[in-house]
Amino acid sequence: MFNTDLNTPRSELELRIEKLQVKLDENNINGALILQKADLFYFAGTIQDAHLYVPCDNDPILMVYKDMERAKAESSIKNIVPLNNIGQICSLLHDNGYALPRILGMELDVLPANLYFNYKNLFEHAKFVDISHYLRLIRAVKSAYELDLIRKAAHLSDRLAGCVKDYLHEGITEIELAGKIEARARKHGHQGFVRMRLWGSELHYGHLMAGPSAAVLSFLSSPTGGTGGCPASAQSAGLRPIQRHEPVLVDYVFVLNGYMSDHARIFAIGDLPDELIRAHEAMLKVQAMVKREAKPKAKASKLYDISLELAKKLGYEKNFMGIGDRRIRFVGHGIGLELDEYPFLAKGQELELEEGMTIALEPKLIFPGKGVVGIENTHVVTDEGLKQLTHFDEKICIL
């Protein structure tokens, strides 16, 4: 009944658990209780309604509320037990030979307050600490298994960009074009949604918008916004018909078996003004420079700083990654099971790059009343800089 061909290998889960236990031991944390879907999938191989308890010195236990049968089919965790309600957690741990933790780590960056207080009452003698930073550091460096999945997603990002020409024509609305391309994405195996960790962040497939609507600001932590179909969505494609001689931004995330590739290209019906073509070429130069400099040990903030310096030198400081005080102060972000993973190539971020990190690099320019140009590709950090995984033609595609 369940497709086990796509299950995360046992060896992957065991290595991830081992890395987490090292972090717990280094920080004198007795155990971690993991609930959030992306973290649960990473460490347990399932997103069923469950709690994964990882002690610092013992095998993990997966306590499943719903669905037990499916969790057993999807996860290779050895100790999987049914959970009738969260009030049973401590007794389940005790009955399975686990000492209750004196110091308990949880994902306090995403855990709702009501749940936090519930767990505080359950583990009444435990001190709670936030382990989200450790989880995100572990997840930031991808294994060979993960990189293979991201490469496959990147290949499908390129294929999806190739289908834009089949649907783009004068007068089609942004939202209709988006629907046609997104249907093709589903046909290629896209899971249909994009996970983000930041509270309040929402994204469907990505951003598709044309001309002046692409430069409309929105709530999302992104250089682009878009009008959206209504105030309840307030981003990406809107109802405006696409015109000739305006840039069409197709900035989509392809998600295959949970893993993501982020990819943006510019299309147009008929030629674009020379100023937009020159601006796009400038962003290709920024991308090339960051790719050379983004080697292991490079600080994430330095990569943002040098990209901003080059944008300024090329004459685009005021348009780089947004407009005005609300511009986005990053040029790239980590990507994997979530769109907003470590590292962030952002102002003030001191995290050093490591080999095997995956980064979506996205230098873009915003021109109010005219549109957006720029580029985005998914890369992996290597000793020689960023190795690009998405390869669709980076020039503006004129139809």
Coordinates of C-alpha atoms in Angstrom, one line a residue:
M1 CA 0.0 0.0 0.0
F2 CA 2.8 2.4 0.9
N3 CA 5.6 3.3 -1.6
T4 CA 8.7 2.3 0.4
D5 CA 11.0 2.8 -2.5
L6 CA 11.4 6.5 -1.5
N7 CA 12.0 5.9 2.2
T8 CA 15.1 7.5 3.7
P9 CA 17.8 4.8 4.1
R10 CA 18.4 3.5 7.6
S11 CA 22.1 4.5 7.3
E12 CA 21.1 8.1 6.7
L13 CA 18.8 8.3 9.7
E14 CA 21.4 6.6 11.9
L15 CA 24.1 9.1 10.9
R16 CA 21.8 12.1 11.5
I17 CA 20.8 10.8 14.9
E18 CA 24.5 10.3 15.8
K19 CA 25.3 13.9 14.8
L20 CA 22.4 15.2 16.9
Q21 CA 23.6 13.1 19.9
V22 CA 27.1 14.6 19.6
K23 CA 25.5 18.1 19.8
L24 CA 23.4 17.1 22.8
D25 CA 26.4 15.7 24.6
E26 CA 28.6 18.7 23.8
N27 CA 25.9 21.0 25.3
N28 CA 25.0 18.8 28.3
I29 CA 21.5 18.2 27.0
N30 CA 20.0 14.9 28.2
G31 CA 17.6 14.5 25.2
A32 CA 15.7 16.1 22.4
L33 CA 12.0 16.0 21.7
I34 CA 11.3 16.6 18.0
L35 CA 7.9 17.5 16.5
Q36 CA 8.3 19.9 13.6
K37 CA 7.5 18.3 10.3
A38 CA 10.8 19.0 8.4
D39 CA 12.9 18.1 11.4
L40 CA 10.8 15.0 12.0
F41 CA 11.2 13.9 8.4
Y42 CA 15.0 14.5 8.6
F43 CA 15.6 12.5 11.7
A44 CA 12.8 9.9 11.5
G45 CA 11.9 9.6 7.8
T46 CA 8.2 10.2 8.4
I47 CA 5.9 13.2 8.9
Q48 CA 3.2 11.2 10.7
D49 CA 1.7 12.8 13.9
A50 CA 4.5 11.7 16.2
H51 CA 7.1 12.7 18.8
L52 CA 10.7 11.6 18.2
Y53 CA 12.7 11.4 21.5
V54 CA 16.5 11.3 21.0
P55 CA 18.4 10.7 24.2
C56 CA 22.1 11.7 24.2
D57 CA 23.2 8.2 25.0
N58 CA 20.6 5.7 23.8
D59 CA 18.6 4.7 20.7
P60 CA 15.8 7.1 19.7
I61 CA 12.1 6.2 20.2
L62 CA 9.3 7.4 17.9
M63 CA 5.9 7.8 19.7
V64 CA 3.2 7.8 17.1
Y65 CA -0.4 9.2 17.5
K66 CA -1.5 8.9 13.8
D67 CA -0.8 6.8 11.7
M68 CA 1.1 4.0 13.4
E69 CA 1.0 1.6 10.4
R70 CA 2.2 4.2 8.0
A71 CA 5.0 5.5 10.4
K72 CA 6.3 1.9 10.7
A73 CA 6.3 1.6 6.9
E74 CA 8.1 4.9 6.3
S75 CA 10.6 5.0 9.2
S76 CA 13.5 2.7 10.0
I77 CA 13.6 3.9 13.6
K78 CA 13.9 0.6 15.5
N79 CA 11.7 1.6 18.5
I80 CA 8.3 2.8 17.3
V81 CA 5.4 2.7 19.8
P82 CA 1.8 4.0 19.8
L83 CA 0.9 7.2 21.6
N84 CA -2.7 7.7 22.7
N85 CA -2.2 11.3 23.9
I86 CA 0.7 13.6 24.8
G87 CA 0.0 13.1 28.5
Q88 CA 1.3 9.5 28.0
I89 CA 4.8 10.6 26.8
C90 CA 6.6 10.4 30.1
S91 CA 5.1 7.1 31.0
L92 CA 6.0 5.7 27.6
L93 CA 9.6 6.8 28.0
H94 CA 9.8 5.3 31.5
D95 CA 8.2 2.0 30.4
N96 CA 10.7 1.7 27.5
G97 CA 13.7 2.2 29.8
Y98 CA 14.4 5.9 29.3
A99 CA 15.3 8.2 32.2
L100 CA 13.3 11.4 32.1
P101 CA 15.6 14.3 31.0
R102 CA 16.8 16.9 33.5
I103 CA 17.6 19.2 30.5
L104 CA 15.3 18.8 27.5
G105 CA 15.9 20.2 24.0
M106 CA 13.0 21.3 21.8
E107 CA 12.5 23.3 18.6
L108 CA 11.6 26.5 20.5
D109 CA 11.9 28.6 17.3
V110 CA 8.7 27.0 15.9
L111 CA 6.9 25.4 18.8
P112 CA 3.6 27.2 19.6
A113 CA 3.3 28.7 23.1
N114 CA 0.4 26.5 24.2
L115 CA 2.3 23.4 23.3
Y116 CA 5.4 24.6 25.1
F117 CA 3.4 25.1 28.3
N118 CA 1.9 21.6 27.9
Y119 CA 5.3 20.0 27.7
K120 CA 6.5 22.1 30.6
N121 CA 3.7 20.6 32.7
L122 CA 4.6 17.1 31.5
F123 CA 8.3 17.4 32.1
E124 CA 7.8 19.3 35.3
H125 CA 11.3 18.8 36.6
A126 CA 13.2 19.5 33.3
K127 CA 14.9 22.6 32.1
F128 CA 13.9 23.4 28.6
V129 CA 16.5 24.7 26.0
D130 CA 16.2 25.6 22.4
I131 CA 18.0 23.1 20.1
S132 CA 16.8 24.6 16.8
H133 CA 20.2 26.1 16.0
Y134 CA 21.9 22.7 16.4
L135 CA 19.3 21.0 14.3
R136 CA 19.6 23.6 11.5
L137 CA 23.4 23.3 11.6
I138 CA 23.3 19.6 11.2
R139 CA 20.8 19.8 8.3
A140 CA 22.8 22.5 6.5
V141 CA 25.5 20.1 5.4
K142 CA 24.0 17.7 2.9
S143 CA 25.0 14.0 2.5
A144 CA 25.6 12.4 -0.8
Y145 CA 22.1 10.9 -0.6
E146 CA 20.6 14.4 -0.1
L147 CA 22.7 16.0 -2.9
D148 CA 21.5 13.4 -5.3
L149 CA 17.9 14.3 -4.5
I150 CA 18.6 18.0 -4.9
R151 CA 20.3 17.4 -8.2
K152 CA 17.2 15.6 -9.5
A153 CA 15.0 18.5 -8.3
A154 CA 17.4 20.9 -10.0
H155 CA 17.1 19.0 -13.3
L156 CA 13.3 19.3 -13.0
S157 CA 13.6 23.0 -12.3
D158 CA 15.4 23.3 -15.7
R159 CA 12.7 21.3 -17.4
L160 CA 10.0 23.4 -15.9
A161 CA 11.7 26.6 -17.1
G162 CA 11.8 25.0 -20.6
C163 CA 8.0 24.7 -20.7
V164 CA 7.3 28.5 -20.1
K165 CA 7.5 29.1 -23.9
D166 CA 4.7 26.6 -24.5
Y167 CA 2.2 28.8 -22.5
L168 CA 3.5 32.4 -22.5
H169 CA 1.7 34.7 -24.9
E170 CA 0.4 38.3 -24.9
G171 CA -2.7 38.8 -22.9
I172 CA -2.5 35.7 -20.8
T173 CA -2.9 36.6 -17.1
E174 CA -0.2 36.0 -14.6
I175 CA -2.4 33.6 -12.6
E176 CA -3.4 31.6 -15.7
L177 CA 0.2 31.2 -16.8
A178 CA 1.2 30.2 -13.3
G179 CA -1.6 27.6 -13.2
K180 CA -0.4 26.0 -16.5
I181 CA 3.3 25.9 -15.4
E182 CA 2.3 24.6 -11.9
A183 CA 0.2 21.8 -13.4
R184 CA 3.3 20.8 -15.4
A185 CA 5.3 20.8 -12.2
R186 CA 2.9 18.5 -10.5
K187 CA 3.1 16.2 -13.6
H188 CA 6.8 16.0 -13.1
G189 CA 6.4 15.0 -9.4
H190 CA 6.4 18.3 -7.5
Q191 CA 4.9 17.7 -4.0
G192 CA 2.7 20.7 -4.4
F193 CA 3.9 22.9 -1.5
V194 CA 7.0 24.6 -0.2
R195 CA 8.0 24.3 3.4
M196 CA 9.3 27.4 5.2
R197 CA 10.5 27.6 8.8
L198 CA 10.0 31.3 9.5
W199 CA 6.8 32.0 11.3
G200 CA 4.1 33.5 9.1
S201 CA 6.0 32.7 5.9
E202 CA 3.9 31.0 3.2
L203 CA 4.7 30.0 -0.4
H204 CA 2.8 27.9 -2.9
Y205 CA 5.2 27.1 -5.8
G206 CA 7.1 30.3 -6.0
H207 CA 6.7 33.7 -7.7
L208 CA 5.5 34.4 -11.2
M209 CA 4.7 38.0 -12.2
A210 CA 5.3 40.4 -15.0
G211 CA 6.2 44.0 -15.6
P212 CA 5.3 46.5 -12.9
S213 CA 3.4 44.0 -10.7
A214 CA 6.6 42.1 -10.1
A215 CA 8.0 45.2 -8.3
V216 CA 5.0 45.4 -5.9
L217 CA 6.2 44.9 -2.3
S218 CA 4.8 42.1 -0.2
F219 CA 5.1 40.6 3.4
L220 CA 7.4 37.7 2.4
S221 CA 11.1 37.8 3.2
S222 CA 11.9 38.0 -0.5
P223 CA 13.2 40.6 -2.9
T224 CA 10.1 40.1 -5.0
G225 CA 6.4 40.3 -3.9
G226 CA 3.7 40.6 -6.5
T227 CA 0.0 41.5 -6.2
G228 CA -1.3 38.0 -5.8
G229 CA -4.9 37.2 -6.6
C230 CA -6.4 38.9 -3.5
P231 CA -5.3 40.4 -0.1
A232 CA -5.6 36.9 1.5
S233 CA -2.7 35.7 -0.7
A234 CA -0.9 39.0 -1.4
Q235 CA 2.1 37.6 -3.3
S236 CA 3.0 36.1 -6.7
A237 CA 0.7 36.0 -9.7
G238 CA -2.2 38.3 -10.0
L239 CA -5.0 38.9 -12.5
R240 CA -3.1 41.4 -14.7
P241 CA -2.7 40.4 -18.4
I242 CA 1.0 40.0 -19.5
Q243 CA 2.1 42.6 -22.1
R244 CA 4.8 42.7 -24.7
H245 CA 8.2 44.2 -24.0
E246 CA 8.1 43.6 -20.2
P247 CA 10.1 41.2 -18.1
V248 CA 8.3 38.1 -16.9
L249 CA 9.8 36.6 -13.7
V250 CA 9.4 32.9 -13.3
D251 CA 10.9 32.1 -9.9
Y252 CA 9.8 28.6 -8.8
V253 CA 10.9 26.1 -6.2
F254 CA 10.8 22.5 -7.4
V255 CA 10.3 20.0 -4.6
L256 CA 11.0 16.4 -5.2
N257 CA 10.7 13.8 -2.5
G258 CA 10.9 16.6 0.0
Y259 CA 14.1 18.2 -1.3
M260 CA 14.1 21.6 -3.1
S261 CA 15.7 23.4 -6.0
D262 CA 15.2 27.2 -6.3
H263 CA 15.4 28.6 -9.8
A264 CA 14.5 32.0 -11.4
R265 CA 14.7 33.1 -15.1
I266 CA 13.4 36.1 -17.0
F267 CA 11.2 35.8 -20.1
A268 CA 9.7 38.4 -22.4
I269 CA 7.4 38.6 -25.4
G270 CA 9.4 40.8 -27.7
D271 CA 12.6 42.8 -26.9
L272 CA 13.2 44.5 -23.5
P273 CA 14.6 48.0 -23.1
D274 CA 18.4 48.1 -23.1
E275 CA 18.5 49.4 -19.5
L276 CA 16.8 46.2 -18.3
I277 CA 19.1 44.0 -20.4
R278 CA 22.1 45.7 -19.0
A279 CA 20.8 45.3 -15.4
H280 CA 20.2 41.6 -15.9
E281 CA 23.8 41.2 -17.2
A282 CA 25.0 43.0 -14.1
M283 CA 23.3 40.4 -11.9
L284 CA 25.0 37.6 -13.8
K285 CA 28.3 39.3 -12.9
V286 CA 27.3 39.4 -9.2
Q287 CA 26.4 35.7 -9.4
A288 CA 29.7 34.8 -11.0
M289 CA 31.7 36.7 -8.3
V290 CA 29.9 35.1 -5.4
K291 CA 30.3 31.7 -6.9
R292 CA 34.1 32.1 -7.0
E293 CA 34.3 33.4 -3.4
A294 CA 31.8 31.1 -1.7
K295 CA 34.3 28.5 -0.5
P296 CA 34.5 26.6 2.8
K297 CA 35.4 29.0 5.7
A298 CA 34.0 32.0 3.9
K299 CA 31.7 34.0 6.1
A300 CA 28.2 34.3 4.9
S301 CA 28.1 38.1 5.7
K302 CA 31.2 38.7 3.6
L303 CA 29.5 37.2 0.6
Y304 CA 26.6 39.5 1.0
D305 CA 28.9 42.5 1.5
I306 CA 30.9 41.9 -1.6
S307 CA 27.8 41.4 -3.7
L308 CA 26.4 44.7 -2.5
E309 CA 29.7 46.4 -3.2
L310 CA 29.7 45.0 -6.8
A311 CA 26.1 46.0 -7.3
K312 CA 27.0 49.5 -6.1
K313 CA 30.1 49.7 -8.4
L314 CA 27.9 48.6 -11.4
G315 CA 25.4 51.4 -10.5
Y316 CA 22.5 49.4 -9.0
E317 CA 22.9 49.9 -5.3
K318 CA 19.4 51.5 -5.0
N319 CA 17.7 48.6 -6.8
F320 CA 19.6 45.6 -5.4
M321 CA 17.3 43.1 -3.7
G322 CA 14.5 45.6 -3.2
I323 CA 13.8 49.2 -2.9
G324 CA 14.2 51.6 0.1
D325 CA 14.4 50.7 3.8
R326 CA 12.5 47.5 3.4
R327 CA 14.9 45.9 0.9
I328 CA 16.0 42.4 1.7
R329 CA 19.6 42.3 3.0
F330 CA 20.7 39.0 1.7
V331 CA 21.8 37.6 -1.7
G332 CA 21.2 33.9 -1.0
H333 CA 19.9 31.3 1.4
G334 CA 20.4 27.7 2.3
I335 CA 17.9 25.2 0.8
G336 CA 17.0 21.6 1.4
L337 CA 13.8 20.3 3.1
E338 CA 12.9 23.9 3.8
L339 CA 13.3 27.0 1.6
D340 CA 14.9 29.1 4.4
E341 CA 17.7 26.8 5.7
Y342 CA 21.2 27.7 6.9
P343 CA 23.3 29.5 5.7
F344 CA 21.9 32.9 4.9
L345 CA 24.2 35.0 2.8
A346 CA 23.0 38.1 4.7
K347 CA 24.1 41.2 6.5
G348 CA 25.6 40.3 9.9
Q349 CA 25.5 36.5 9.4
E350 CA 28.8 35.2 10.7
L351 CA 28.3 31.5 9.9
E352 CA 31.1 30.0 7.9
L353 CA 30.4 28.0 4.8
E354 CA 31.1 24.2 4.8
E355 CA 31.6 21.8 1.9
G356 CA 28.2 20.2 1.2
M357 CA 26.0 23.1 2.1
T358 CA 23.4 23.9 -0.6
I359 CA 22.7 27.5 -1.4
A360 CA 20.1 29.3 -3.6
L361 CA 22.0 32.4 -4.9
E362 CA 19.5 35.0 -6.2
P363 CA 20.9 38.5 -7.1
K364 CA 18.0 40.5 -8.4
L365 CA 17.2 44.1 -9.2
I366 CA 13.8 45.7 -8.6
F367 CA 12.6 48.6 -10.8
P368 CA 9.3 50.1 -9.6
G369 CA 6.9 50.6 -12.5
K370 CA 9.0 48.4 -14.8
G371 CA 9.6 45.0 -13.2
V372 CA 12.3 42.7 -12.0
V373 CA 15.5 41.2 -13.6
G374 CA 18.1 38.9 -12.2
I375 CA 18.8 35.3 -11.7
E376 CA 18.6 32.4 -9.2
N377 CA 20.3 29.1 -9.2
T378 CA 20.8 26.3 -6.7
H379 CA 24.4 25.4 -5.8
V380 CA 26.5 23.2 -3.6
V381 CA 29.6 24.5 -1.7
T382 CA 32.8 22.9 -2.9
D383 CA 36.5 23.6 -2.3
E384 CA 36.5 25.5 -5.6
G385 CA 33.5 27.6 -4.9
L386 CA 29.8 27.1 -5.7
K387 CA 29.0 24.3 -8.1
Q388 CA 25.9 25.2 -10.0
L389 CA 23.2 22.5 -10.1
T390 CA 20.6 24.3 -12.3
H391 CA 21.7 25.0 -15.9
F392 CA 18.8 26.5 -17.9
D393 CA 20.0 29.4 -20.2
E394 CA 20.6 32.4 -17.9
K395 CA 20.1 35.1 -20.6
I396 CA 16.7 36.7 -20.9
C397 CA 14.6 34.4 -23.0
I398 CA 12.9 36.5 -25.7
L399 CA 9.8 34.9 -27.3

